[in-house]
Tab-separated table of C-alpha atoms in Angstrom:
chain	number	residue	atom	x	y	z
D	125	MET	CA	0.000	0.000	0.000
D	126	PHE	CA	1.452	3.367	-1.071
D	127	SER	CA	2.190	5.982	1.559
D	128	VAL	CA	0.963	9.537	1.008
D	129	LEU	CA	4.595	10.595	0.499
D	130	SER	CA	5.234	7.907	-2.139
D	131	TYR	CA	2.029	8.804	-3.955
D	132	GLY	CA	3.027	12.454	-3.902
D	133	ARG	CA	6.400	11.606	-5.474
D	134	LEU	CA	4.714	9.666	-8.262
D	135	VAL	CA	2.358	12.559	-8.977
D	136	ALA	CA	5.249	15.008	-9.008
D	137	ARG	CA	7.174	12.835	-11.474
D	138	ALA	CA	4.141	12.598	-13.732
D	139	VAL	CA	3.630	16.366	-13.659
D	140	LEU	CA	7.301	17.062	-14.290
D	141	GLY	CA	7.346	14.492	-17.069
D	142	GLY	CA	4.389	16.177	-18.704
D	143	LEU	CA	6.023	19.579	-18.404
D	144	SER	CA	9.256	18.313	-19.888
D	145	GLN	CA	7.352	17.149	-22.965
D	146	THR	CA	5.695	20.532	-23.527
D	147	ASP	CA	6.638	21.909	-26.951
D	148	SER	CA	8.295	25.274	-26.314
D	149	ARG	CA	8.955	25.968	-29.981
D	150	ASP	CA	7.112	28.744	-31.798
D	151	TYR	CA	4.934	27.685	-34.725
D	152	SER	CA	4.274	29.350	-38.056
D	153	LEU	CA	2.310	28.763	-41.235
D	154	VAL	CA	3.924	28.044	-44.585
D	155	THR	CA	1.231	29.238	-46.981
D	156	ALA	CA	0.675	29.265	-50.736
D	157	SER	CA	-2.333	30.518	-52.673
D	158	CYS	CA	-3.986	29.831	-56.004
D	159	GLY	CA	-7.243	30.938	-57.541
D	160	PHE	CA	-9.338	31.389	-60.644
D	161	GLY	CA	-11.798	34.072	-61.623
D	162	LYS	CA	-14.953	32.677	-63.163
D	163	ASP	CA	-14.130	34.708	-66.276
D	164	PHE	CA	-11.405	32.081	-66.916
D	165	ARG	CA	-8.421	34.315	-66.125
D	166	LYS	CA	-6.498	31.457	-64.584
D	167	GLY	CA	-4.412	32.417	-61.611
D	168	ILE	CA	-4.368	36.125	-62.566
D	169	LEU	CA	-4.203	38.496	-59.619
D	170	LYS	CA	-5.694	41.961	-59.553
D	171	LYS	CA	-4.264	44.603	-57.208
D	172	GLY	CA	-3.344	42.851	-53.987
D	173	MET	CA	-4.320	39.186	-53.805
D	174	CYS	CA	-7.598	39.018	-55.714
D	175	TYR	CA	-8.886	36.211	-57.925
D	176	GLY	CA	-11.901	37.529	-59.780
D	177	ASP	CA	-14.034	39.213	-57.091
D	178	ASP	CA	-12.425	37.126	-54.331
D	179	ALA	CA	-9.717	38.713	-52.187
D	180	CYS	CA	-7.259	37.325	-49.663
D	181	PHE	CA	-4.132	38.146	-47.697
D	182	VAL	CA	-1.312	36.413	-45.830
D	183	ALA	CA	0.331	38.486	-43.093
D	184	ARG	CA	3.146	37.700	-40.675
D	185	HIS	CA	3.623	39.366	-37.294
D	186	ARG	CA	6.067	38.466	-34.537
D	187	SER	CA	3.206	37.048	-32.446
D	188	ALA	CA	1.130	35.331	-35.126
D	189	ASP	CA	0.516	34.391	-38.730
D	190	VAL	CA	-2.798	35.642	-40.090
D	191	LEU	CA	-4.785	34.590	-43.165
D	192	GLY	CA	-7.867	36.284	-44.510
D	193	LYS	CA	-10.187	35.913	-47.465
D	194	CYS	CA	-13.541	37.180	-48.581
D	195	TRP	CA	-15.741	37.340	-51.645
D	196	TRP	CA	-18.953	38.713	-53.028
D	197	GLY	CA	-20.632	39.379	-56.363
D	198	GLY	CA	-24.023	40.580	-57.506
D	199	TRP	CA	-23.325	44.319	-57.279
D	200	ARG	CA	-22.764	45.042	-60.944
D	201	ASP	CA	-26.461	45.869	-61.427
D	202	TYR	CA	-25.783	48.919	-59.238
D	203	GLY	CA	-22.722	49.848	-61.312
D	204	VAL	CA	-20.422	48.666	-58.531
D	205	ASP	CA	-17.270	46.562	-58.965
D	206	PRO	CA	-17.693	44.009	-56.133
D	207	SER	CA	-13.965	43.298	-56.015
D	208	GLN	CA	-13.335	46.815	-54.687
D	209	PHE	CA	-15.146	46.118	-51.420
D	210	SER	CA	-13.606	42.691	-50.809
D	211	GLY	CA	-10.137	43.807	-51.885
D	212	THR	CA	-10.156	46.943	-49.730
D	213	LEU	CA	-11.466	45.029	-46.711
D	214	MET	CA	-8.689	42.447	-46.943
D	215	ARG	CA	-5.951	45.044	-47.545
D	216	THR	CA	-7.172	46.978	-44.515
D	217	CYS	CA	-7.144	43.868	-42.318
D	218	GLU	CA	-3.662	43.001	-43.592
D	219	ARG	CA	-2.369	46.465	-42.705
D	220	LEU	CA	-3.847	46.257	-39.203
D	221	VAL	CA	-2.053	42.944	-38.630
D	222	LYS	CA	1.299	44.208	-39.909
D	223	GLU	CA	0.970	47.267	-37.660
D	224	GLY	CA	0.348	44.986	-34.677
D	225	ARG	CA	-3.116	46.403	-34.054
D	226	PHE	CA	-4.711	43.075	-33.183
D	227	VAL	CA	-4.921	40.392	-30.504
D	228	PRO	CA	-4.194	36.866	-31.818
D	229	SER	CA	-7.012	35.320	-29.788
D	230	ASN	CA	-9.562	37.775	-31.217
D	231	PRO	CA	-9.821	37.452	-35.025
D	232	VAL	CA	-13.289	39.040	-34.892
D	233	GLY	CA	-11.515	42.185	-33.709
D	234	ILE	CA	-9.459	42.284	-36.926
D	235	LEU	CA	-12.609	41.951	-39.019
D	236	THR	CA	-14.476	44.554	-36.968
D	237	ALA	CA	-11.663	47.108	-37.184
D	238	GLY	CA	-11.290	46.602	-40.944
D	239	TYR	CA	-15.025	46.923	-41.565
D	240	CYS	CA	-15.274	50.033	-39.371
D	241	GLU	CA	-12.554	51.734	-41.424
D	242	LEU	CA	-14.624	51.091	-44.567
D	243	LEU	CA	-17.719	52.567	-42.885
D	244	GLN	CA	-15.762	55.694	-41.969
D	245	ASN	CA	-14.598	56.443	-45.513
D	246	LYS	CA	-15.679	59.918	-46.643
D	247	VAL	CA	-16.707	58.395	-49.962
D	248	PRO	CA	-18.674	55.209	-49.158
D	249	LEU	CA	-17.205	52.066	-50.661
D	250	LEU	CA	-20.345	50.191	-51.675
D	251	GLY	CA	-20.558	46.430	-51.690
D	252	SER	CA	-20.805	43.401	-49.451
D	253	SER	CA	-18.718	40.398	-48.581
D	254	THR	CA	-18.465	37.216	-46.604
D	255	ALA	CA	-15.212	36.932	-44.660
D	256	CYS	CA	-12.933	34.482	-42.877
D	257	ILE	CA	-9.952	35.311	-40.649
D	258	VAL	CA	-7.556	32.595	-39.433
D	259	VAL	CA	-4.879	33.391	-36.825
D	260	LEU	CA	-2.117	31.060	-35.609
D	261	ASP	CA	-0.761	32.180	-32.230
D	262	ARG	CA	2.912	31.221	-32.432
D	263	THR	CA	3.503	30.593	-28.742
D	264	SER	CA	0.240	28.959	-27.623
D	265	HIS	CA	-0.038	26.873	-30.837
D	266	ARG	CA	-3.737	27.730	-30.998
D	267	LEU	CA	-5.623	28.480	-34.168
D	268	HIS	CA	-8.188	31.245	-33.649
D	269	THR	CA	-10.776	31.762	-36.378
D	270	ALA	CA	-13.716	33.972	-37.275
D	271	ASN	CA	-15.929	32.963	-40.190
D	272	LEU	CA	-18.859	35.019	-41.472
D	273	GLY	CA	-20.876	33.436	-44.279
D	274	ASP	CA	-20.108	30.505	-46.556
D	275	SER	CA	-16.367	30.699	-47.047
D	276	GLY	CA	-14.463	28.572	-44.584
D	277	PHE	CA	-11.539	26.388	-43.588
D	278	LEU	CA	-10.532	22.811	-42.821
D	279	VAL	CA	-7.818	21.508	-40.483
D	280	VAL	CA	-6.503	18.146	-41.676
D	281	ARG	CA	-4.371	15.784	-39.581
D	282	GLY	CA	-3.391	12.263	-40.534
D	283	GLY	CA	-5.549	12.430	-43.654
D	284	GLU	CA	-8.717	13.319	-41.731
D	285	VAL	CA	-10.617	16.537	-41.104
D	286	VAL	CA	-10.222	17.245	-37.381
D	287	HIS	CA	-11.657	20.772	-37.275
D	288	ARG	CA	-13.671	22.937	-39.638
D	289	SER	CA	-15.747	26.100	-39.921
D	290	ASP	CA	-19.531	26.153	-39.853
D	291	GLU	CA	-21.324	27.700	-42.824
D	292	GLN	CA	-23.671	30.580	-41.999
D	293	GLN	CA	-26.733	31.071	-44.210
D	294	HIS	CA	-29.858	33.174	-43.698
D	295	TYR	CA	-31.524	30.839	-46.191
D	296	PHE	CA	-30.477	28.880	-49.282
D	297	ASN	CA	-27.630	30.581	-51.169
D	298	THR	CA	-27.872	33.695	-48.980
D	299	PRO	CA	-24.867	33.768	-46.656
D	300	PHE	CA	-24.170	36.094	-43.760
D	301	GLN	CA	-22.296	39.149	-45.047
D	302	LEU	CA	-20.852	42.556	-44.267
D	303	SER	CA	-22.454	45.276	-46.388
D	304	ILE	CA	-22.401	48.949	-47.249
D	305	ALA	CA	-25.448	49.616	-49.428
D	306	PRO	CA	-26.335	52.571	-51.671
D	307	PRO	CA	-29.313	54.657	-50.475
D	308	GLU	CA	-31.724	52.991	-52.911
D	309	ALA	CA	-30.807	49.546	-51.578
D	310	GLU	CA	-30.808	50.287	-47.844
D	311	GLY	CA	-33.196	47.998	-46.040
D	312	VAL	CA	-33.116	45.552	-48.944
D	313	VAL	CA	-29.502	44.377	-48.819
D	314	LEU	CA	-28.684	42.076	-45.914
D	315	SER	CA	-26.015	43.339	-43.560
D	316	ASP	CA	-24.657	41.373	-40.619
D	317	SER	CA	-22.376	42.489	-37.824
D	318	PRO	CA	-18.791	41.168	-37.648
D	319	ASP	CA	-19.764	39.955	-34.165
D	320	ALA	CA	-22.108	37.458	-35.854
D	321	ALA	CA	-19.088	35.552	-37.158
D	322	ASP	CA	-18.664	31.998	-35.916
D	323	SER	CA	-15.550	32.004	-33.698
D	324	THR	CA	-13.474	28.971	-32.722
D	325	SER	CA	-10.134	28.081	-31.119
D	326	PHE	CA	-8.256	24.857	-31.786
D	327	ASP	CA	-4.871	23.430	-30.747
D	328	VAL	CA	-2.752	22.594	-33.786
D	329	GLN	CA	0.269	20.341	-34.185
D	330	LEU	CA	3.334	20.459	-36.403
D	331	GLY	CA	2.405	19.063	-39.806
D	332	ASP	CA	-1.283	19.969	-39.605
D	333	ILE	CA	-2.708	21.140	-42.924
D	334	ILE	CA	-5.005	24.161	-42.974
D	335	LEU	CA	-7.035	24.776	-46.110
D	336	THR	CA	-8.849	28.114	-46.227
D	337	ALA	CA	-11.063	28.836	-49.233
D	338	THR	CA	-14.016	30.711	-50.618
D	339	ASP	CA	-17.256	28.930	-51.448
D	340	GLY	CA	-16.139	28.492	-55.050
D	341	LEU	CA	-14.075	25.558	-53.762
D	342	PHE	CA	-16.479	24.045	-51.243
D	343	ASP	CA	-19.485	24.343	-53.601
D	344	ASN	CA	-17.661	22.230	-56.172
D	345	MET	CA	-15.464	19.785	-54.253
D	346	PRO	CA	-16.637	17.521	-51.409
D	347	ASP	CA	-14.285	16.676	-48.561
D	348	TYR	CA	-13.186	13.318	-49.964
D	349	MET	CA	-11.938	14.922	-53.198
D	350	ILE	CA	-10.061	17.605	-51.253
D	351	LEU	CA	-8.458	14.970	-49.009
D	352	GLN	CA	-7.367	12.969	-52.061
D	353	GLU	CA	-5.564	16.026	-53.406
D	354	LEU	CA	-3.972	16.764	-50.031
D	355	LYS	CA	-2.411	13.288	-50.021
D	356	LYS	CA	-0.133	14.585	-52.789
D	357	LEU	CA	1.403	17.033	-50.300
D	358	LYS	CA	4.580	15.287	-49.163
D	359	ASN	CA	6.492	18.017	-47.306
D	360	SER	CA	6.222	21.558	-46.001
D	361	ASN	CA	8.331	23.399	-48.551
D	362	TYR	CA	6.623	26.247	-50.351
D	363	GLU	CA	6.929	24.751	-53.835
D	364	SER	CA	5.135	21.557	-52.813
D	365	ILE	CA	2.357	23.508	-51.088
D	366	GLN	CA	1.955	25.789	-54.117
D	367	GLN	CA	1.694	22.835	-56.473
D	368	THR	CA	-0.990	21.186	-54.336
D	369	ALA	CA	-2.944	24.434	-53.946
D	370	ARG	CA	-2.948	24.827	-57.720
D	371	SER	CA	-4.036	21.210	-58.238
D	372	ILE	CA	-7.002	21.713	-55.886
D	373	ALA	CA	-8.024	25.010	-57.474
D	374	GLU	CA	-7.741	23.601	-60.994
D	375	GLN	CA	-9.908	20.586	-60.195
D	376	ALA	CA	-12.568	22.773	-58.568
D	377	HIS	CA	-12.511	25.089	-61.581
D	378	GLU	CA	-13.006	22.210	-64.007
D	379	LEU	CA	-15.858	20.711	-61.965
D	380	ALA	CA	-17.566	24.101	-61.749
D	381	TYR	CA	-18.252	23.954	-65.491
D	382	ASP	CA	-19.294	20.292	-65.693
D	383	PRO	CA	-23.071	20.298	-66.421
D	384	THR	CA	-23.559	16.642	-65.446
D	385	TYR	CA	-21.598	16.667	-62.178
D	386	MET	CA	-23.624	16.464	-58.962
D	387	SER	CA	-21.695	19.092	-57.031
D	388	PRO	CA	-22.084	19.817	-53.309
D	389	PHE	CA	-23.933	23.000	-54.324
D	390	ALA	CA	-26.319	21.068	-56.587
D	391	GLN	CA	-26.951	18.546	-53.816
D	392	PHE	CA	-27.689	21.365	-51.375
D	393	ALA	CA	-30.060	22.925	-53.913
D	394	CYS	CA	-31.887	19.613	-54.323
D	395	ASP	CA	-32.178	19.341	-50.553
D	396	ASN	CA	-33.956	22.699	-50.701
D	397	GLY	CA	-36.463	21.542	-53.312
D	398	LEU	CA	-34.680	22.801	-56.431
D	399	ASN	CA	-33.976	20.620	-59.464
D	400	VAL	CA	-30.332	21.495	-60.043
D	401	ARG	CA	-27.398	19.569	-61.455
D	402	GLY	CA	-23.869	20.509	-62.426
D	403	GLY	CA	-21.049	22.509	-60.920
D	404	LYS	CA	-21.343	26.110	-59.734
D	405	PRO	CA	-19.284	28.548	-61.823
D	406	ASP	CA	-17.695	30.972	-59.405
D	407	ASP	CA	-14.478	32.680	-58.405
D	408	ILE	CA	-12.227	30.266	-56.524
D	409	THR	CA	-9.573	31.141	-53.958
D	410	VAL	CA	-7.477	28.556	-52.103
D	411	LEU	CA	-5.011	29.290	-49.301
D	412	LEU	CA	-3.115	26.145	-48.342
D	413	SER	CA	-0.960	26.134	-45.192
D	414	ILE	CA	1.155	23.712	-43.199
D	415	VAL	CA	1.980	24.242	-39.528
D	416	ALA	CA	5.769	24.310	-39.207
D	417	GLU	CA	8.417	25.379	-36.721
D	418	TYR	CA	8.884	29.139	-36.768
D	419	THR	CA	12.094	30.489	-38.244
D	420	ASP	CA	12.668	34.233	-38.142
């Protein structure tokens, strides 16, 4: 029978053993991007990182790596270029990160600050956008995310999805969104608060794969197809990640224009009582990251 003192020694050894195994290394994200505008301009970037009307950014700060992406269309009937809103929002968020004006555990704060700057413009920048912000805290090894609408992310470990975003829809094909509407459209255009974003935190490990993308990917490729492509990723060097990101984006782009393919979007439409088949032509943006040891 153990004495209290012996039991205490065993507990102390277990605690010290656990502490000795704690990973004290800082983590970072090795990230590559690829995308396609639905007007077939393959991989062509506009100002900043924009594929079609999609926009994204990758920013590095001493405390964290931050990814962001957003998209929206449907404003051309008002004479508005929808890429201006999404592009400006992402560039603003990127600047805030690089200036250190953010808290890694609060990605909603980045989105809120960026959106507020757009609202304060003397000349209103009209448009709307879904948005997703992903932050890796280097020291805590936690992934903090904020997702508003139907873009999203996956965390893949050992060939399986271990964490993912939840899609936010008001109703079929009408995602949550940030908006600045012209006077004639006020009260008609949906506008959600950045605080409505779905927020999560998740502990990551070295080698975890993080795929962040707009709905142009997820509407055209189910998880099993994405996981098949990710199996091609053999190491964490940038060239390998870039090649895999391009392979995923290219396959999604091809499926988007296949009229006989039962895409995830078509299946969702059928579930909502619509007779739809085929892919969903759309802008596609893919940010593909691997969690690696931080090197300054």
